[in-house]
């Protein structure tokens, strides 16, 4: 069965992903398994948050957004499933996580500097806006981006939290 509710889960440059204050460099590096390539989120020079987003229709329940990330010129990525103050950040150098709001988060080292990042929350029925962003600090907020800086991301999933342990499903 299909459990990953996102589309174009390895193609962040695709129109399925709304881009705000970022550009996406496709196939910018080799992914951790050596057989895939990964995209790079690169900041635009605009002041604001820097992210990609997909909106997913959901029934009420617990959901997780899961993705692989690796530091490039920036080492902080963040995720949220509501677009509000419930933002969780992930430090791709120290392997730590934190943030605001009632969400839970986990970060797990993979190989070659890659981390598996998970953000979990309870959602009401309706639309879940799924954000993955890059930041210059763990205090996620508006800042003037630098077009020479970014992070690598790959293999995004959005799925019921009870299924978050399942292997990644490309869509």
mmCIF file of N, CA and C in Angstrom, residues 9-10 12 30-34 36-39 41 65-71 77 90 92 107-111 113-118 132 151-157 167-169:
data_model
loop_
_atom_site.group_PDB
_atom_site.id
_atom_site.type_symbol
_atom_site.label_atom_id
_atom_site.label_comp_id
_atom_site.label_asym_id
_atom_site.label_seq_id
_atom_site.Cartn_x
_atom_site.Cartn_y
_atom_site.Cartn_z
ATOM 1 N N UNK A 9 9.092 12.918 -4.289
ATOM 2 C CA UNK A 9 9.778 12.867 -3.004
ATOM 3 C C UNK A 9 11.296 12.972 -3.098
ATOM 4 N N UNK A 10 11.821 12.946 -4.301
ATOM 5 C CA UNK A 10 13.256 13.117 -4.512
ATOM 6 C C UNK A 10 13.533 14.222 -5.526
ATOM 7 N N UNK A 12 12.859 17.960 -5.528
ATOM 8 C CA UNK A 12 12.395 19.174 -4.864
ATOM 9 C C UNK A 12 12.327 20.368 -5.812
ATOM 10 N N UNK A 30 25.816 13.101 -4.347
ATOM 11 C CA UNK A 30 25.442 11.694 -4.251
ATOM 12 C C UNK A 30 24.759 11.451 -2.918
ATOM 13 N N UNK A 31 23.632 10.778 -2.954
ATOM 14 C CA UNK A 31 22.907 10.448 -1.727
ATOM 15 C C UNK A 31 23.671 9.378 -0.959
ATOM 16 N N UNK A 32 23.255 9.137 0.265
ATOM 17 C CA UNK A 32 23.998 8.256 1.158
ATOM 18 C C UNK A 32 24.119 6.820 0.667
ATOM 19 N N UNK A 33 23.157 6.360 -0.129
ATOM 20 C CA UNK A 33 23.237 4.972 -0.585
ATOM 21 C C UNK A 33 24.110 4.816 -1.821
ATOM 22 N N UNK A 34 24.597 5.933 -2.372
ATOM 23 C CA UNK A 34 25.502 5.884 -3.512
ATOM 24 C C UNK A 34 24.835 5.633 -4.848
ATOM 25 N N UNK A 36 21.594 7.015 -5.604
ATOM 26 C CA UNK A 36 20.711 8.133 -5.898
ATOM 27 C C UNK A 36 21.498 9.428 -5.878
ATOM 28 N N UNK A 37 20.896 10.465 -6.400
ATOM 29 C CA UNK A 37 21.454 11.791 -6.210
ATOM 30 C C UNK A 37 20.504 12.563 -5.300
ATOM 31 N N UNK A 38 21.014 13.590 -4.677
ATOM 32 C CA UNK A 38 20.208 14.394 -3.768
ATOM 33 C C UNK A 38 20.202 15.836 -4.245
ATOM 34 N N UNK A 39 19.124 16.546 -3.924
ATOM 35 C CA UNK A 39 18.984 17.945 -4.293
ATOM 36 C C UNK A 39 19.550 18.840 -3.210
ATOM 37 N N UNK A 41 18.883 22.564 -1.322
ATOM 38 C CA UNK A 41 18.105 23.774 -1.088
ATOM 39 C C UNK A 41 19.094 24.911 -0.927
ATOM 40 N N UNK A 65 6.642 13.895 9.271
ATOM 41 C CA UNK A 65 7.392 14.237 8.070
ATOM 42 C C UNK A 65 8.808 13.750 8.333
ATOM 43 N N UNK A 66 9.339 12.970 7.395
ATOM 44 C CA UNK A 66 10.632 12.316 7.546
ATOM 45 C C UNK A 66 11.440 12.616 6.294
ATOM 46 N N UNK A 67 12.705 12.970 6.461
ATOM 47 C CA UNK A 67 13.552 13.238 5.302
ATOM 48 C C UNK A 67 15.013 13.041 5.677
ATOM 49 N N UNK A 68 15.840 12.860 4.659
ATOM 50 C CA UNK A 68 17.281 12.765 4.862
ATOM 51 C C UNK A 68 17.890 14.119 4.551
ATOM 52 N N UNK A 69 18.883 14.519 5.340
ATOM 53 C CA UNK A 69 19.536 15.809 5.129
ATOM 54 C C UNK A 69 21.024 15.695 5.450
ATOM 55 N N UNK A 70 21.789 16.571 4.791
ATOM 56 C CA UNK A 70 23.243 16.622 5.004
ATOM 57 C C UNK A 70 23.680 18.076 4.937
ATOM 58 N N UNK A 71 24.565 18.455 5.842
ATOM 59 C CA UNK A 71 25.076 19.822 5.853
ATOM 60 C C UNK A 71 25.864 20.113 4.580
ATOM 61 N N UNK A 77 18.536 22.453 9.311
ATOM 62 C CA UNK A 77 17.284 22.320 8.558
ATOM 63 C C UNK A 77 16.160 22.328 9.578
ATOM 64 N N UNK A 90 16.880 20.798 13.155
ATOM 65 C CA UNK A 90 17.804 19.664 13.165
ATOM 66 C C UNK A 90 19.205 20.187 12.857
ATOM 67 N N UNK A 92 22.728 19.415 11.662
ATOM 68 C CA UNK A 92 23.324 18.374 10.827
ATOM 69 C C UNK A 92 24.823 18.206 11.048
ATOM 70 N N UNK A 107 16.442 12.874 15.417
ATOM 71 C CA UNK A 107 17.478 12.904 14.392
ATOM 72 C C UNK A 107 18.367 11.693 14.614
ATOM 73 N N UNK A 108 18.674 10.999 13.522
ATOM 74 C CA UNK A 108 19.486 9.787 13.606
ATOM 75 C C UNK A 108 20.570 9.834 12.548
ATOM 76 N N UNK A 109 21.836 9.612 12.928
ATOM 77 C CA UNK A 109 22.891 9.601 11.914
ATOM 78 C C UNK A 109 22.747 8.392 10.998
ATOM 79 N N UNK A 110 23.025 8.623 9.730
ATOM 80 C CA UNK A 110 23.023 7.536 8.744
ATOM 81 C C UNK A 110 24.490 7.273 8.379
ATOM 82 N N UNK A 111 24.873 7.525 7.148
ATOM 83 C CA UNK A 111 26.269 7.369 6.739
ATOM 84 C C UNK A 111 26.708 8.615 5.987
ATOM 85 N N UNK A 113 27.768 11.575 6.671
ATOM 86 C CA UNK A 113 27.280 12.891 7.048
ATOM 87 C C UNK A 113 25.783 13.094 6.889
ATOM 88 N N UNK A 114 25.066 12.080 6.437
ATOM 89 C CA UNK A 114 23.615 12.179 6.270
ATOM 90 C C UNK A 114 22.915 11.869 7.594
ATOM 91 N N UNK A 115 21.766 12.532 7.800
ATOM 92 C CA UNK A 115 20.925 12.301 8.977
ATOM 93 C C UNK A 115 19.491 12.036 8.532
ATOM 94 N N UNK A 116 18.802 11.215 9.307
ATOM 95 C CA UNK A 116 17.372 10.992 9.116
ATOM 96 C C UNK A 116 16.651 11.884 10.121
ATOM 97 N N UNK A 117 15.845 12.809 9.623
ATOM 98 C CA UNK A 117 15.148 13.793 10.450
ATOM 99 C C UNK A 117 13.659 13.477 10.459
ATOM 100 N N UNK A 118 13.055 13.460 11.648
ATOM 101 C CA UNK A 118 11.635 13.140 11.797
ATOM 102 C C UNK A 118 10.958 14.173 12.683
ATOM 103 N N UNK A 132 9.867 21.909 4.689
ATOM 104 C CA UNK A 132 11.260 21.564 4.980
ATOM 105 C C UNK A 132 12.058 22.806 4.615
ATOM 106 N N UNK A 151 21.679 23.446 2.021
ATOM 107 C CA UNK A 151 21.798 22.105 2.594
ATOM 108 C C UNK A 151 21.309 21.092 1.560
ATOM 109 N N UNK A 152 21.744 19.859 1.708
ATOM 110 C CA UNK A 152 21.289 18.772 0.846
ATOM 111 C C UNK A 152 20.095 18.077 1.493
ATOM 112 N N UNK A 153 19.082 17.741 0.694
ATOM 113 C CA UNK A 153 17.938 16.976 1.196
ATOM 114 C C UNK A 153 17.579 15.880 0.200
ATOM 115 N N UNK A 154 16.919 14.847 0.720
ATOM 116 C CA UNK A 154 16.543 13.719 -0.125
ATOM 117 C C UNK A 154 15.484 12.880 0.593
ATOM 118 N N UNK A 155 14.781 12.072 -0.170
ATOM 119 C CA UNK A 155 13.903 11.025 0.351
ATOM 120 C C UNK A 155 12.892 11.519 1.382
ATOM 121 N N UNK A 156 12.044 12.468 1.004
ATOM 122 C CA UNK A 156 11.036 13.006 1.922
ATOM 123 C C UNK A 156 9.809 12.104 1.972
ATOM 124 N N UNK A 157 9.259 11.974 3.177
ATOM 125 C CA UNK A 157 8.030 11.214 3.386
ATOM 126 C C UNK A 157 7.110 12.001 4.307
ATOM 127 N N UNK A 167 10.123 1.365 5.709
ATOM 128 C CA UNK A 167 11.158 1.853 4.808
ATOM 129 C C UNK A 167 10.630 2.999 3.932
ATOM 130 N N UNK A 168 11.535 3.863 3.523
ATOM 131 C CA UNK A 168 11.195 4.977 2.657
ATOM 132 C C UNK A 168 10.486 4.479 1.402
ATOM 133 N N UNK A 169 9.437 5.190 0.994
ATOM 134 C CA UNK A 169 8.676 4.845 -0.201
ATOM 135 C C UNK A 169 8.752 6.006 -1.186
#
